[in-house]
Short mmCIF file of N, CA and C in Angstrom, two decimals:
data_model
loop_
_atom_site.label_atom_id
_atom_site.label_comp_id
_atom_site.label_asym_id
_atom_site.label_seq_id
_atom_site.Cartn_x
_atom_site.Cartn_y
_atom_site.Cartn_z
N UNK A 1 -299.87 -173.06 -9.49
CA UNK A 1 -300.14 -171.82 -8.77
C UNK A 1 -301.64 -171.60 -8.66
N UNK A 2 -301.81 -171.04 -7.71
CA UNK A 2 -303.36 -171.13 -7.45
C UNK A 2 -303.81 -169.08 -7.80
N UNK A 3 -303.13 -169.09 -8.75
CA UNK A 3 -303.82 -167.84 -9.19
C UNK A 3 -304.98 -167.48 -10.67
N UNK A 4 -306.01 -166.98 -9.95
CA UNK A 4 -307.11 -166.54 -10.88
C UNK A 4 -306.55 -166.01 -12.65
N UNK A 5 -306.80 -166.37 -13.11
CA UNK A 5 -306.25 -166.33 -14.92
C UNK A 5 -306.87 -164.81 -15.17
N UNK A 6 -307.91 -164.43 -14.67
CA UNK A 6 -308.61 -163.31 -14.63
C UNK A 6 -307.82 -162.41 -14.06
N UNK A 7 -306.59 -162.34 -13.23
CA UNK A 7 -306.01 -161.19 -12.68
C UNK A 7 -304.97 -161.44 -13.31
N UNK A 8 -304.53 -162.32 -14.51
CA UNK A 8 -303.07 -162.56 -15.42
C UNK A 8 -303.11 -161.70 -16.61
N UNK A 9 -302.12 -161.56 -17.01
CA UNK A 9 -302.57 -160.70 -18.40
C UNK A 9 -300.79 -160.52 -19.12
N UNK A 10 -301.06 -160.81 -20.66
CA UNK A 10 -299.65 -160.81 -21.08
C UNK A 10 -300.12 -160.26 -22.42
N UNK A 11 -298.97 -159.33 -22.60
CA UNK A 11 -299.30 -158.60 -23.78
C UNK A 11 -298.59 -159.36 -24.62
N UNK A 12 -299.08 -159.84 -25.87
CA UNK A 12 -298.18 -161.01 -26.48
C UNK A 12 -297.77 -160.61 -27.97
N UNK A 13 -296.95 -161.65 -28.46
CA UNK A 13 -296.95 -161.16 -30.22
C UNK A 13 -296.10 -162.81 -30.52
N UNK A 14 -297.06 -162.97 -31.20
CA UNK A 14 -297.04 -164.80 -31.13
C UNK A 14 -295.58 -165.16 -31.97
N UNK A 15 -295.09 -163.70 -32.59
CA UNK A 15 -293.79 -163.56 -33.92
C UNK A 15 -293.02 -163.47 -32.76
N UNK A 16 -293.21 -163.61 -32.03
CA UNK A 16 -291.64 -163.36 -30.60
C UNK A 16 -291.19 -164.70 -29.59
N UNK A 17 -290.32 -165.15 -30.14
CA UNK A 17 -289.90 -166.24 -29.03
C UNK A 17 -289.84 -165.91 -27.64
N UNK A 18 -289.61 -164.69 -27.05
CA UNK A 18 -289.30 -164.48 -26.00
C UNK A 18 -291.20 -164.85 -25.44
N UNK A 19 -292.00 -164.09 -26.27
CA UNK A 19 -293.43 -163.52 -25.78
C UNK A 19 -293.86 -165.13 -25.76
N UNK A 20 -293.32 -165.79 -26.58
CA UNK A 20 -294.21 -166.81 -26.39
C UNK A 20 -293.56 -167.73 -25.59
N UNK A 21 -292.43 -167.66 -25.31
CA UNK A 21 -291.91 -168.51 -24.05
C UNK A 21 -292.72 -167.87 -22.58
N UNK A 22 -292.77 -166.99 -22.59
CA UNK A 22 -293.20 -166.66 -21.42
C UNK A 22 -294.80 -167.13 -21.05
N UNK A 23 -295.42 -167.03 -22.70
CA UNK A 23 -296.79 -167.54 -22.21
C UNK A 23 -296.61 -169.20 -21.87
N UNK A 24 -295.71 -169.83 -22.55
CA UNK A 24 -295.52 -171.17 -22.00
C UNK A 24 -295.14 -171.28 -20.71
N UNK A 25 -294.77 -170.88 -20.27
CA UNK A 25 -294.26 -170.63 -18.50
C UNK A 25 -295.48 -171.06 -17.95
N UNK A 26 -296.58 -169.55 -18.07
CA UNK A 26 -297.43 -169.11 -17.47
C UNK A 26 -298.22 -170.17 -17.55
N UNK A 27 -298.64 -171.05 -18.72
CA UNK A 27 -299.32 -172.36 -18.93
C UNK A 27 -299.28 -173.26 -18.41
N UNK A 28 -298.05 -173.74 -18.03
CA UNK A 28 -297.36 -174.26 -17.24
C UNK A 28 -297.55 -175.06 -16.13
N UNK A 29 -297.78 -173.09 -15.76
CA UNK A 29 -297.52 -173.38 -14.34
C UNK A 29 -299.26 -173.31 -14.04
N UNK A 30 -300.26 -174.06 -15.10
CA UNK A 30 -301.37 -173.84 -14.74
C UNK A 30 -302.17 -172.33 -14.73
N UNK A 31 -301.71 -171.56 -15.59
CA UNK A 31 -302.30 -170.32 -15.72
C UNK A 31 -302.63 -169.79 -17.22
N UNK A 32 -304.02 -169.58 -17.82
CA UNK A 32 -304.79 -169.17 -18.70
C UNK A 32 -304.60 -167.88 -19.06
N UNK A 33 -303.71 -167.13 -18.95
CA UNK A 33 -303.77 -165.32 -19.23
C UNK A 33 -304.84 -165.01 -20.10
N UNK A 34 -304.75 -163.78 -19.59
CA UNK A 34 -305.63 -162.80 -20.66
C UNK A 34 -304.80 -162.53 -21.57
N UNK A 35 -304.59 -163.02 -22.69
CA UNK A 35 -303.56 -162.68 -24.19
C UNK A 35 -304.06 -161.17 -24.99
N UNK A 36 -303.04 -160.29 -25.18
CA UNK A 36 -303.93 -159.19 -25.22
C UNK A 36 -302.71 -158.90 -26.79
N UNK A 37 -302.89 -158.93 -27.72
CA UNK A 37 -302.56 -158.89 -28.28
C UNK A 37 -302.13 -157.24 -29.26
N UNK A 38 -301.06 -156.37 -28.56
CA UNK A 38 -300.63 -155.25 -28.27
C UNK A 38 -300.66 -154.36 -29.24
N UNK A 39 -300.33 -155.32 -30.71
CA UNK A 39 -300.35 -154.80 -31.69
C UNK A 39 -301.64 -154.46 -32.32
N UNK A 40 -302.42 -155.09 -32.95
CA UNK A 40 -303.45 -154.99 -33.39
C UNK A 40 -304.51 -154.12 -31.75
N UNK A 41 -304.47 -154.31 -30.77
CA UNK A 41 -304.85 -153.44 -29.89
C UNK A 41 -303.99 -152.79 -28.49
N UNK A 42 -303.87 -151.96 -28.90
CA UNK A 42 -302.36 -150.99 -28.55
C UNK A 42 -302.74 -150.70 -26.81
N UNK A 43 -302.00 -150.45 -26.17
CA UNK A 43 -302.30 -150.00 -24.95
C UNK A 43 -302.68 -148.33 -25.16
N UNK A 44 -303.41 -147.41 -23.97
CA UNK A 44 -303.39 -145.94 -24.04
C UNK A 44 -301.93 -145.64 -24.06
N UNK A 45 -302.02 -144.32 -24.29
CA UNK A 45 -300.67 -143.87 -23.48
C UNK A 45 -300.25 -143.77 -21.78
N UNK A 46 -301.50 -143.60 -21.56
CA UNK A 46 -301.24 -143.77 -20.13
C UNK A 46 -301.00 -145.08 -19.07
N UNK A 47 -301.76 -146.09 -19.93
CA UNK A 47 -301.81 -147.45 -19.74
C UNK A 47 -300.15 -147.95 -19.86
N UNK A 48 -299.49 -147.57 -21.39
CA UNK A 48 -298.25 -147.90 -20.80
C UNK A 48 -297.44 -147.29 -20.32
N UNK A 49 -297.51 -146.42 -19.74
CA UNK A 49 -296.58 -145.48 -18.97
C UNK A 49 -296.34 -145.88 -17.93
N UNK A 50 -297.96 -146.40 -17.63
CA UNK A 50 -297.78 -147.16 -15.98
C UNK A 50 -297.41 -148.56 -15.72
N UNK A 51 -297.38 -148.98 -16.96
CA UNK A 51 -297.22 -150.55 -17.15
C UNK A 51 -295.55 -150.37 -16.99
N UNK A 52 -294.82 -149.45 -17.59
CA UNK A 52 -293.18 -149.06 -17.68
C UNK A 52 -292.72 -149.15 -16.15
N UNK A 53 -293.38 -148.11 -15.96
CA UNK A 53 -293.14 -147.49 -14.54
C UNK A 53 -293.48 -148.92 -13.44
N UNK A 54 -294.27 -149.55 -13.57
CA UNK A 54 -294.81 -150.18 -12.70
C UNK A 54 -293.87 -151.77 -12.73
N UNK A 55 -293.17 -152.12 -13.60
CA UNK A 55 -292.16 -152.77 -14.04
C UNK A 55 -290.99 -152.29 -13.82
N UNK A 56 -290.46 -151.31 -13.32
CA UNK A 56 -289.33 -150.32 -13.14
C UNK A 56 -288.45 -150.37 -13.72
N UNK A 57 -288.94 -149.81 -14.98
CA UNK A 57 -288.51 -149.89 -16.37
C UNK A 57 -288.12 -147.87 -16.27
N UNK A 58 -287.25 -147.58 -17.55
CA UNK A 58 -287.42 -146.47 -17.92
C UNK A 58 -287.96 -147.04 -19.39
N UNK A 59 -288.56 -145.87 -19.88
CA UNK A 59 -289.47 -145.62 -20.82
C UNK A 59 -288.51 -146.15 -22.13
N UNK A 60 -287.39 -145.45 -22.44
CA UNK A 60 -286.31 -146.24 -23.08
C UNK A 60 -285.47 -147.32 -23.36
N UNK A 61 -285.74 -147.57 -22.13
CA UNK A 61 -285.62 -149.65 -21.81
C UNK A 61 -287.07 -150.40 -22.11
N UNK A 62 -287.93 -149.20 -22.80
CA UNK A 62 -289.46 -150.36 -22.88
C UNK A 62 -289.43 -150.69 -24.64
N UNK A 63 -288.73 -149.65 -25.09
CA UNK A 63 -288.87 -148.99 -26.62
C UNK A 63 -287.85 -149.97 -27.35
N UNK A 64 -288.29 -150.48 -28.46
CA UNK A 64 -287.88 -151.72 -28.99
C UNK A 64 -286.91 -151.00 -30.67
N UNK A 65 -285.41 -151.18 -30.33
CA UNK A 65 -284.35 -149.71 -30.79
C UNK A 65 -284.56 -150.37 -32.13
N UNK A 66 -284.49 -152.02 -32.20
CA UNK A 66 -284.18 -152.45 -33.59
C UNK A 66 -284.98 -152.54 -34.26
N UNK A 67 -286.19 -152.01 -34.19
CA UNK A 67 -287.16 -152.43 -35.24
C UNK A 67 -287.05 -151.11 -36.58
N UNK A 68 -287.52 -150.91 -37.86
CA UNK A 68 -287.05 -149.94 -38.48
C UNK A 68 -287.98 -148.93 -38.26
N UNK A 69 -289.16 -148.74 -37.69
CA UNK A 69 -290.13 -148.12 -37.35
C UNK A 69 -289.14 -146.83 -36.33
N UNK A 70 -288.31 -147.31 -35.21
CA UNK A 70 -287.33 -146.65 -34.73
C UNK A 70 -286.36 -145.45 -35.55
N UNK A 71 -286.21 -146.25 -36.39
CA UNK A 71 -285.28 -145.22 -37.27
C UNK A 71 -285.77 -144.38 -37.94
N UNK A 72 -287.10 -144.84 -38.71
CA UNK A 72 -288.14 -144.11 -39.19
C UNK A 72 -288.74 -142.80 -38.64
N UNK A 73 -288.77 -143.25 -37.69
CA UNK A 73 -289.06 -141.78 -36.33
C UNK A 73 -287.74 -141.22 -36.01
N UNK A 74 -286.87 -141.42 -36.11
CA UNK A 74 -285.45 -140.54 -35.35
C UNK A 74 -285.73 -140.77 -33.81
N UNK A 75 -286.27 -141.90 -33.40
CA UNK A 75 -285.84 -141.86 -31.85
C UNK A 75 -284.78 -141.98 -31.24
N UNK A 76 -284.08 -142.48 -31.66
CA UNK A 76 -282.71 -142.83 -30.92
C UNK A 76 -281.80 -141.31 -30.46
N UNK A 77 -282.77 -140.24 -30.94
CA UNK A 77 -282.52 -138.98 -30.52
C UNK A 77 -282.48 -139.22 -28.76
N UNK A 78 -281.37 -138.76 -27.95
CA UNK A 78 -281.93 -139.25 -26.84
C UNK A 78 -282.19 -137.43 -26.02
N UNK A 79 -281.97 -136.72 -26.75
CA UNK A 79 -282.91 -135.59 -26.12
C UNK A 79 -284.48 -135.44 -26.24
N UNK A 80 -284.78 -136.66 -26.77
CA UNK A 80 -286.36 -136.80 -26.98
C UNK A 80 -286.99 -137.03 -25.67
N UNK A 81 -288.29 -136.28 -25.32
CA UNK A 81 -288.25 -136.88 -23.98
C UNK A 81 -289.36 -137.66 -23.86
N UNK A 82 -289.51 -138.54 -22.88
CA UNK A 82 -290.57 -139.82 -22.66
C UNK A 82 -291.74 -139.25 -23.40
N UNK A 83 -292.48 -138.46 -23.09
CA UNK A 83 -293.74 -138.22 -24.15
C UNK A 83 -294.03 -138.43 -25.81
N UNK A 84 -292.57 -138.12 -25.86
CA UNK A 84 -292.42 -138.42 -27.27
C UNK A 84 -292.56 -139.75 -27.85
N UNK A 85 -291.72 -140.38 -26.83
CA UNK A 85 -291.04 -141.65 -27.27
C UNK A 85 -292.59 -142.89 -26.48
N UNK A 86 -293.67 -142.31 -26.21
CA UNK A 86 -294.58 -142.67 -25.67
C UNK A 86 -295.72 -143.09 -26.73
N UNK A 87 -296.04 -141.71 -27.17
CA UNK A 87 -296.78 -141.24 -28.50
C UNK A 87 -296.55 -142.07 -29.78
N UNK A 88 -295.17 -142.20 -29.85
CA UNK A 88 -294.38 -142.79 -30.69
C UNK A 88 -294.77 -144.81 -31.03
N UNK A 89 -294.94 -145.22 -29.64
CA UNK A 89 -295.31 -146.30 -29.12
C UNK A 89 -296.56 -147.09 -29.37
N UNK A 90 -297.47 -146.24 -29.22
CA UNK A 90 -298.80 -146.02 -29.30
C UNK A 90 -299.04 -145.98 -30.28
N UNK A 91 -298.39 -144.80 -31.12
CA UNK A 91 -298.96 -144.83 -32.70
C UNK A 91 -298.28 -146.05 -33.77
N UNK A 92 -296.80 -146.54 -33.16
CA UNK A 92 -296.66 -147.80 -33.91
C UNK A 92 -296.17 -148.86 -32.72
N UNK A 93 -296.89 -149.90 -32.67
CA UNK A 93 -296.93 -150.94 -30.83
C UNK A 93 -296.05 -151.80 -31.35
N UNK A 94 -295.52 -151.78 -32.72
CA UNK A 94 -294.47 -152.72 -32.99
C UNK A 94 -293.00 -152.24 -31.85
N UNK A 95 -292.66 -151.12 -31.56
CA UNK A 95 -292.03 -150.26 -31.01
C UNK A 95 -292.12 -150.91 -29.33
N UNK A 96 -293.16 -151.57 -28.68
CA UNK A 96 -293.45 -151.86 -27.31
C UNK A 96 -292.38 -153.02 -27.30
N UNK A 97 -291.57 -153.18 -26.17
CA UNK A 97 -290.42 -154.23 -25.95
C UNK A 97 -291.87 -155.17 -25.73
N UNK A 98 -292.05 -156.13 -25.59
CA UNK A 98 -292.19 -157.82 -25.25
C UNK A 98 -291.58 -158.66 -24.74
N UNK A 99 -292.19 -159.64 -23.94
CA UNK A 99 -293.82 -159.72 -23.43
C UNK A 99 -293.70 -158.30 -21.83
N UNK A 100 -294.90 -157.97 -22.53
CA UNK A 100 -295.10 -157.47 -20.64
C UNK A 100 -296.08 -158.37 -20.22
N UNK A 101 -296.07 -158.41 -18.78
CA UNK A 101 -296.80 -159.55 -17.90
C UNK A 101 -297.29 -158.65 -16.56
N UNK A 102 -298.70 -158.74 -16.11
CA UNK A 102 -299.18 -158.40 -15.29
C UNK A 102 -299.72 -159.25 -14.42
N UNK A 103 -299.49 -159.50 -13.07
CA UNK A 103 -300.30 -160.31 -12.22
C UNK A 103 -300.54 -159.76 -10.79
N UNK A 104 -301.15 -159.99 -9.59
CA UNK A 104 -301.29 -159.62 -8.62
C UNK A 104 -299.94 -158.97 -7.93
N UNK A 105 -299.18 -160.28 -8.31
CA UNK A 105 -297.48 -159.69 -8.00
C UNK A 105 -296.61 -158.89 -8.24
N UNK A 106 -297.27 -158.28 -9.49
CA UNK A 106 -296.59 -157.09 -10.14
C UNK A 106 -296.35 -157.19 -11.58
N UNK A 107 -295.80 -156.06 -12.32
CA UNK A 107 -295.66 -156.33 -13.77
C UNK A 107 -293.88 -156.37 -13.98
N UNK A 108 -293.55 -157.36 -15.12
CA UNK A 108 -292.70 -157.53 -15.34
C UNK A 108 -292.52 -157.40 -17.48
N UNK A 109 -291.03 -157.07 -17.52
CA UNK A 109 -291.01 -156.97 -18.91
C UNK A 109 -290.08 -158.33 -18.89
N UNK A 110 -290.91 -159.37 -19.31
CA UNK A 110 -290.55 -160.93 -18.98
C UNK A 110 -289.29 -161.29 -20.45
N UNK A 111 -287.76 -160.85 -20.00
CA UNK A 111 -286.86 -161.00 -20.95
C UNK A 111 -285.98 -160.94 -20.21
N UNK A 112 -285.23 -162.46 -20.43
CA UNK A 112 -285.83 -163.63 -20.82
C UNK A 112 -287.10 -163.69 -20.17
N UNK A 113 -287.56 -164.78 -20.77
CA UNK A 113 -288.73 -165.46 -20.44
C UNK A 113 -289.06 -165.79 -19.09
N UNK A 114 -287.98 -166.65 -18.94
CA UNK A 114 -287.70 -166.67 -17.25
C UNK A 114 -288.32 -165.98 -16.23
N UNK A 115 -287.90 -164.58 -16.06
CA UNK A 115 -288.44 -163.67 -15.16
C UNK A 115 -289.79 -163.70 -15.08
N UNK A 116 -290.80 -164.15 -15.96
CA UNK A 116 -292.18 -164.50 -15.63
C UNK A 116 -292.89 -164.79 -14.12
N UNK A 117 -290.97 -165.89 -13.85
CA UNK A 117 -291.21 -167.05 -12.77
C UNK A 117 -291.32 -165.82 -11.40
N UNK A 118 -290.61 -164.51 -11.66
CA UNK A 118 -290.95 -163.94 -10.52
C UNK A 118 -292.32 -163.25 -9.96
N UNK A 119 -293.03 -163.63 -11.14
CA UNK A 119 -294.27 -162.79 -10.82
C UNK A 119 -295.66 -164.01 -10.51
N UNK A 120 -295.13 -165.72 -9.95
CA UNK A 120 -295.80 -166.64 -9.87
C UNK A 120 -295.76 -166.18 -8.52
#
């Protein structure tokens, strides 16, 4: 693919088969991402809101149910509303589903891995 590595970007977590299949894709197919590593540097809140949205995701399909950090918070409250469950995200990024993938083509929450291929 003849796309700039500079406009790629994958939020990764190297403990995730899925995250790291997807960066193998992207390698692949000849592409260098920007590896942004989510945890140790978290997105804003606003950053992923739009990253959700922009993936056409709901906010609750981004939020990762099994981790114990989840339970720890009482999210699975589902009268909680996105702000919450945003905040929530932010303050622990273990909580962010994986990989998200950004490219010219759009962002995808690459699971499986696969779906990467739609954003070549």
């Amino acid at each position: 693919m003849n796309m700039a590595a500079s406009k790629v970007e994958i939020w990764h977590r190297p403990s995730c088969s899925k995250s790291r299949g997807a960066l193998e894709i992207l390698r692949e197919a000849g592409i260098e991402p920007v590896v942004v590593d989510y945890v140790a540097n978290p997105p804003t809140k606003a950053r992923l809101h739009q990253a959700i949205a922009d993936a056409g995701l709901s906010v609750r399909q981004a939020i990762r149910n099994n981790e114990a950090e989840y339970a720890v918070r009482g999210l699975a409250d589902p009268a909680l509303p996105d702000d919450v469950l945003l905040e929530a995200m932010v303050a622990a990024p273990v909580l962010i589903e994986r990989p998200f993938v950004f490219t010219p083509k759009g962002v995808r929450l690459c699971r499986p891995p696969e779906t990467v291929l739609e954003l070549l």
